[in-house]
C-alpha cells in the first residue's frame, strides 16, 4: 500500500508540477508572445483593410477617369464632325466661287475676243479700203487717162465698199 500511495503522490506531484509549469508557460506566452502575435494580426488586418480600401478607391477613380475619357471622346468626336462639316461647307463655297470666277473670266475672254474680232474686221475693212482706193485710182487713171482729185477718189471708194458690204 505504501507503494501505491507514493506512486499516487508522485503522480499528483508530477501533475501539480506540470500544471504549475503549464500556467507559468501560459503567463510567459501571454506576456511575451501573445501580445506581439495579436498586435501582428491586428496590424495585418489593418493593412489588408487599408489595401482593400485603396483598391476600392483606385477602382472608383479608374471608373471616374474612364467616364471622363469617354465624355472627352464624345466631345472630340462631335468637334471632329463639326470640323468636317465646316470644311465641307467651305469647300463647297470655294468650289462655287471658283466656278463663278471661271465663268466670269470666260465671259471676259469671250467679250475681249469679240471686241478683238470687231477691231480686226474694222482694221481689215480699213486696209481693204485703202488698197481698193489705191487700186481704183490706178485703174481709173489708166482707163480715163487722167488723175482723179481726192474728193472724187473718196466717193468712188465709199461706193465700192458699200457694194462689198451688201
PDB file of C-alpha atoms in Angstrom:
ATOM      1  CA  UNK A   1       0.000   0.000   0.000  1.00  0.00           C
ATOM      2  CA  UNK A   2       2.756   2.303   0.724  1.00  0.00           C
ATOM      3  CA  UNK A   3       3.918   1.871  -2.822  1.00  0.00           C
ATOM      4  CA  UNK A   4       0.525   2.847  -4.154  1.00  0.00           C
ATOM      5  CA  UNK A   5       0.344   5.970  -2.029  1.00  0.00           C
ATOM      6  CA  UNK A   6       3.777   7.105  -3.047  1.00  0.00           C
ATOM      7  CA  UNK A   7       3.003   6.387  -6.705  1.00  0.00           C
ATOM      8  CA  UNK A   8      -0.211   8.370  -6.354  1.00  0.00           C
ATOM      9  CA  UNK A   9       1.650  11.170  -4.549  1.00  0.00           C
ATOM     10  CA  UNK A  10       4.290  11.055  -7.237  1.00  0.00           C
ATOM     11  CA  UNK A  11       1.654  11.257  -9.923  1.00  0.00           C
ATOM     12  CA  UNK A  12      -0.038  14.082  -8.036  1.00  0.00           C
ATOM     13  CA  UNK A  13       3.300  15.879  -7.674  1.00  0.00           C
ATOM     14  CA  UNK A  14       4.030  15.385 -11.384  1.00  0.00           C
ATOM     15  CA  UNK A  15       0.546  16.613 -12.156  1.00  0.00           C
ATOM     16  CA  UNK A  16       0.978  19.703  -9.960  1.00  0.00           C
ATOM     17  CA  UNK A  17       4.431  20.355 -11.399  1.00  0.00           C
ATOM     18  CA  UNK A  18       3.046  20.020 -14.905  1.00  0.00           C
ATOM     19  CA  UNK A  19       0.103  22.242 -14.010  1.00  0.00           C
ATOM     20  CA  UNK A  20       2.330  24.935 -12.452  1.00  0.00           C
ATOM     21  CA  UNK A  21       4.724  24.721 -15.407  1.00  0.00           C
ATOM     22  CA  UNK A  22       1.787  24.983 -17.826  1.00  0.00           C
ATOM     23  CA  UNK A  23       0.402  28.014 -16.003  1.00  0.00           C
ATOM     24  CA  UNK A  24       3.845  29.666 -15.912  1.00  0.00           C
ATOM     25  CA  UNK A  25       4.326  28.957 -19.599  1.00  0.00           C
ATOM     26  CA  UNK A  26       0.874  30.338 -20.352  1.00  0.00           C
ATOM     27  CA  UNK A  27       1.672  33.505 -18.427  1.00  0.00           C
ATOM     28  CA  UNK A  28       5.040  33.854 -20.182  1.00  0.00           C
ATOM     29  CA  UNK A  29       3.493  33.147 -23.593  1.00  0.00           C
ATOM     30  CA  UNK A  30       0.656  35.582 -22.826  1.00  0.00           C
ATOM     31  CA  UNK A  31       3.089  38.276 -21.793  1.00  0.00           C
ATOM     32  CA  UNK A  32       5.851  37.814 -24.366  1.00  0.00           C
ATOM     33  CA  UNK A  33       4.278  36.008 -27.341  1.00  0.00           C
ATOM     34  CA  UNK A  34       0.513  36.561 -27.290  1.00  0.00           C
ATOM     35  CA  UNK A  35       0.598  40.380 -27.313  1.00  0.00           C
ATOM     36  CA  UNK A  36       3.096  40.591 -30.226  1.00  0.00           C
ATOM     37  CA  UNK A  37       1.155  37.919 -32.145  1.00  0.00           C
ATOM     38  CA  UNK A  38      -2.184  39.717 -31.591  1.00  0.00           C
ATOM     39  CA  UNK A  39      -0.524  43.052 -32.452  1.00  0.00           C
ATOM     40  CA  UNK A  40       0.900  41.485 -35.608  1.00  0.00           C
ATOM     41  CA  UNK A  41      -2.532  40.061 -36.505  1.00  0.00           C
ATOM     42  CA  UNK A  42      -4.194  43.437 -35.829  1.00  0.00           C
ATOM     43  CA  UNK A  43      -1.581  45.197 -37.970  1.00  0.00           C
ATOM     44  CA  UNK A  44      -2.065  42.628 -40.723  1.00  0.00           C
ATOM     45  CA  UNK A  45      -5.831  43.088 -40.538  1.00  0.00           C
ATOM     46  CA  UNK A  46      -5.393  46.870 -40.709  1.00  0.00           C
ATOM     47  CA  UNK A  47      -3.051  46.524 -43.704  1.00  0.00           C
ATOM     48  CA  UNK A  48      -5.468  44.221 -45.519  1.00  0.00           C
ATOM     49  CA  UNK A  49      -8.373  46.573 -44.762  1.00  0.00           C
ATOM     50  CA  UNK A  50      -6.280  49.532 -45.960  1.00  0.00           C
ATOM     51  CA  UNK A  51      -5.312  47.653 -49.134  1.00  0.00           C
ATOM     52  CA  UNK A  52      -8.950  46.796 -49.810  1.00  0.00           C
ATOM     53  CA  UNK A  53      -9.978  50.414 -49.229  1.00  0.00           C
ATOM     54  CA  UNK A  54      -7.165  51.578 -51.526  1.00  0.00           C
ATOM     55  CA  UNK A  55      -8.253  49.055 -54.173  1.00  0.00           C
ATOM     56  CA  UNK A  56     -11.854  50.292 -53.932  1.00  0.00           C
ATOM     57  CA  UNK A  57     -10.688  53.887 -54.118  1.00  0.00           C
ATOM     58  CA  UNK A  58      -8.471  53.092 -57.124  1.00  0.00           C
ATOM     59  CA  UNK A  59     -11.338  51.231 -58.785  1.00  0.00           C
ATOM     60  CA  UNK A  60     -13.670  54.223 -58.282  1.00  0.00           C
ATOM     61  CA  UNK A  61     -11.012  56.639 -59.565  1.00  0.00           C
ATOM     62  CA  UNK A  62     -10.441  54.424 -62.613  1.00  0.00           C
ATOM     63  CA  UNK A  63     -14.191  54.312 -63.225  1.00  0.00           C
ATOM     64  CA  UNK A  64     -14.449  58.114 -62.956  1.00  0.00           C
ATOM     65  CA  UNK A  65     -11.439  58.532 -65.240  1.00  0.00           C
ATOM     66  CA  UNK A  66     -12.992  56.137 -67.762  1.00  0.00           C
ATOM     67  CA  UNK A  67     -16.252  58.111 -67.728  1.00  0.00           C
ATOM     68  CA  UNK A  68     -14.317  61.362 -68.106  1.00  0.00           C
ATOM     69  CA  UNK A  69     -12.320  59.958 -71.034  1.00  0.00           C
ATOM     70  CA  UNK A  70     -15.482  58.668 -72.693  1.00  0.00           C
ATOM     71  CA  UNK A  71     -17.065  62.107 -72.307  1.00  0.00           C
ATOM     72  CA  UNK A  72     -13.956  63.731 -73.784  1.00  0.00           C
ATOM     73  CA  UNK A  73     -14.009  61.203 -76.617  1.00  0.00           C
ATOM     74  CA  UNK A  74     -17.631  62.076 -77.378  1.00  0.00           C
ATOM     75  CA  UNK A  75     -16.753  65.782 -77.321  1.00  0.00           C
ATOM     76  CA  UNK A  76     -13.777  65.131 -79.594  1.00  0.00           C
ATOM     77  CA  UNK A  77     -15.950  63.163 -81.992  1.00  0.00           C
ATOM     78  CA  UNK A  78     -18.526  65.977 -82.013  1.00  0.00           C
ATOM     79  CA  UNK A  79     -15.750  68.507 -82.683  1.00  0.00           C
ATOM     80  CA  UNK A  80     -14.405  66.312 -85.496  1.00  0.00           C
ATOM     81  CA  UNK A  81     -17.855  66.128 -87.092  1.00  0.00           C
ATOM     82  CA  UNK A  82     -18.211  69.899 -86.721  1.00  0.00           C
ATOM     83  CA  UNK A  83     -14.791  70.486 -88.285  1.00  0.00           C
ATOM     84  CA  UNK A  84     -15.610  68.131 -91.161  1.00  0.00           C
ATOM     85  CA  UNK A  85     -18.951  69.862 -91.770  1.00  0.00           C
ATOM     86  CA  UNK A  86     -17.273  73.270 -91.701  1.00  0.00           C
ATOM     87  CA  UNK A  87     -14.549  72.080 -94.060  1.00  0.00           C
ATOM     88  CA  UNK A  88     -17.170  70.600 -96.389  1.00  0.00           C
ATOM     89  CA  UNK A  89     -19.168  73.847 -96.388  1.00  0.00           C
ATOM     90  CA  UNK A  90     -16.005  75.885 -97.007  1.00  0.00           C
ATOM     91  CA  UNK A  91     -15.037  73.514 -99.833  1.00  0.00           C
ATOM     92  CA  UNK A  92     -18.429  73.860-101.460  1.00  0.00           C
ATOM     93  CA  UNK A  93     -18.288  77.647-101.072  1.00  0.00           C
ATOM     94  CA  UNK A  94     -14.811  77.778-102.609  1.00  0.00           C
ATOM     95  CA  UNK A  95     -15.950  75.474-105.403  1.00  0.00           C
ATOM     96  CA  UNK A  96     -18.860  77.799-106.195  1.00  0.00           C
ATOM     97  CA  UNK A  97     -16.557  80.825-106.049  1.00  0.00           C
ATOM     98  CA  UNK A  98     -14.054  79.146-108.385  1.00  0.00           C
ATOM     99  CA  UNK A  99     -16.801  78.179-110.842  1.00  0.00           C
ATOM    100  CA  UNK A 100     -18.267  81.694-110.725  1.00  0.00           C
ATOM    101  CA  UNK A 101     -14.800  83.182-111.230  1.00  0.00           C
ATOM    102  CA  UNK A 102     -14.159  80.823-114.132  1.00  0.00           C
ATOM    103  CA  UNK A 103     -17.489  81.773-115.746  1.00  0.00           C
ATOM    104  CA  UNK A 104     -16.726  85.441-115.237  1.00  0.00           C
ATOM    105  CA  UNK A 105     -13.244  85.030-116.705  1.00  0.00           C
ATOM    106  CA  UNK A 106     -14.622  83.035-119.647  1.00  0.00           C
ATOM    107  CA  UNK A 107     -17.208  85.748-120.262  1.00  0.00           C
ATOM    108  CA  UNK A 108     -14.486  88.397-120.088  1.00  0.00           C
ATOM    109  CA  UNK A 109     -12.308  86.442-122.524  1.00  0.00           C
ATOM    110  CA  UNK A 110     -15.296  85.975-124.853  1.00  0.00           C
ATOM    111  CA  UNK A 111     -16.118  89.696-124.763  1.00  0.00           C
ATOM    112  CA  UNK A 112     -12.487  90.575-125.375  1.00  0.00           C
ATOM    113  CA  UNK A 113     -12.326  88.102-128.258  1.00  0.00           C
ATOM    114  CA  UNK A 114     -15.476  89.607-129.794  1.00  0.00           C
ATOM    115  CA  UNK A 115     -14.002  93.089-129.388  1.00  0.00           C
ATOM    116  CA  UNK A 116     -10.729  91.878-130.964  1.00  0.00           C
ATOM    117  CA  UNK A 117     -12.683  90.304-133.829  1.00  0.00           C
ATOM    118  CA  UNK A 118     -14.645  93.502-134.377  1.00  0.00           C
ATOM    119  CA  UNK A 119     -11.416  95.536-134.307  1.00  0.00           C
ATOM    120  CA  UNK A 120      -9.716  93.108-136.687  1.00  0.00           C
ATOM    121  CA  UNK A 121     -12.712  93.303-139.025  1.00  0.00           C
ATOM    122  CA  UNK A 122     -12.643  97.086-138.896  1.00  0.00           C
ATOM    123  CA  UNK A 123      -8.878  97.094-139.478  1.00  0.00           C
ATOM    124  CA  UNK A 124      -9.295  94.663-142.371  1.00  0.00           C
ATOM    125  CA  UNK A 125     -12.018  96.811-143.911  1.00  0.00           C
ATOM    126  CA  UNK A 126      -9.905  99.944-143.499  1.00  0.00           C
ATOM    127  CA  UNK A 127      -6.917  98.171-145.012  1.00  0.00           C
ATOM    128  CA  UNK A 128      -9.074  96.879-147.860  1.00  0.00           C
ATOM    129  CA  UNK A 129     -10.482 100.367-148.351  1.00  0.00           C
ATOM    130  CA  UNK A 130      -7.003 101.804-148.607  1.00  0.00           C
ATOM    131  CA  UNK A 131      -5.891  99.101-151.020  1.00  0.00           C
ATOM    132  CA  UNK A 132      -9.062  99.401-153.078  1.00  0.00           C
ATOM    133  CA  UNK A 133      -8.634 103.160-153.180  1.00  0.00           C
ATOM    134  CA  UNK A 134      -5.085 102.878-154.434  1.00  0.00           C
ATOM    135  CA  UNK A 135      -6.025 100.190-156.883  1.00  0.00           C
ATOM    136  CA  UNK A 136      -9.088 102.030-158.122  1.00  0.00           C
ATOM    137  CA  UNK A 137      -7.144 105.259-158.585  1.00  0.00           C
ATOM    138  CA  UNK A 138      -4.531 103.400-160.558  1.00  0.00           C
ATOM    139  CA  UNK A 139      -7.109 101.629-162.723  1.00  0.00           C
ATOM    140  CA  UNK A 140      -9.166 104.761-163.199  1.00  0.00           C
ATOM    141  CA  UNK A 141      -6.122 106.790-164.154  1.00  0.00           C
ATOM    142  CA  UNK A 142      -5.164 104.214-166.740  1.00  0.00           C
ATOM    143  CA  UNK A 143      -8.659 103.917-168.126  1.00  0.00           C
ATOM    144  CA  UNK A 144      -9.562 107.557-168.105  1.00  0.00           C
ATOM    145  CA  UNK A 145      -6.102 108.759-168.691  1.00  0.00           C
ATOM    146  CA  UNK A 146      -6.358 111.436-166.153  1.00  0.00           C
ATOM    147  CA  UNK A 147      -5.901 111.848-162.420  1.00  0.00           C
ATOM    148  CA  UNK A 148      -8.797 111.953-160.023  1.00  0.00           C
ATOM    149  CA  UNK A 149      -8.901 114.502-157.321  1.00  0.00           C
ATOM    150  CA  UNK A 150      -9.200 113.447-153.640  1.00  0.00           C
ATOM    151  CA  UNK A 151     -12.965 114.029-153.351  1.00  0.00           C
ATOM    152  CA  UNK A 152     -13.746 112.007-156.441  1.00  0.00           C
ATOM    153  CA  UNK A 153     -11.462 109.271-155.229  1.00  0.00           C
ATOM    154  CA  UNK A 154     -13.122 109.134-151.798  1.00  0.00           C
ATOM    155  CA  UNK A 155     -16.615 108.961-153.314  1.00  0.00           C
ATOM    156  CA  UNK A 156     -15.546 106.100-155.557  1.00  0.00           C
ATOM    157  CA  UNK A 157     -14.104 104.170-152.648  1.00  0.00           C
ATOM    158  CA  UNK A 158     -17.175 104.637-150.486  1.00  0.00           C
ATOM    159  CA  UNK A 159     -19.424 103.381-153.281  1.00  0.00           C
ATOM    160  CA  UNK A 160     -17.227 100.345-153.793  1.00  0.00           C
ATOM    161  CA  UNK A 161     -17.164  99.477-150.076  1.00  0.00           C
ATOM    162  CA  UNK A 162     -20.918  99.843-149.800  1.00  0.00           C
ATOM    163  CA  UNK A 163     -21.144  97.392-152.662  1.00  0.00           C
ATOM    164  CA  UNK A 164     -18.882  94.962-150.765  1.00  0.00           C
ATOM    165  CA  UNK A 165     -20.879  95.269-147.532  1.00  0.00           C
ATOM    166  CA  UNK A 166     -24.136  94.358-149.279  1.00  0.00           C
TER     167      UNK A 166
END
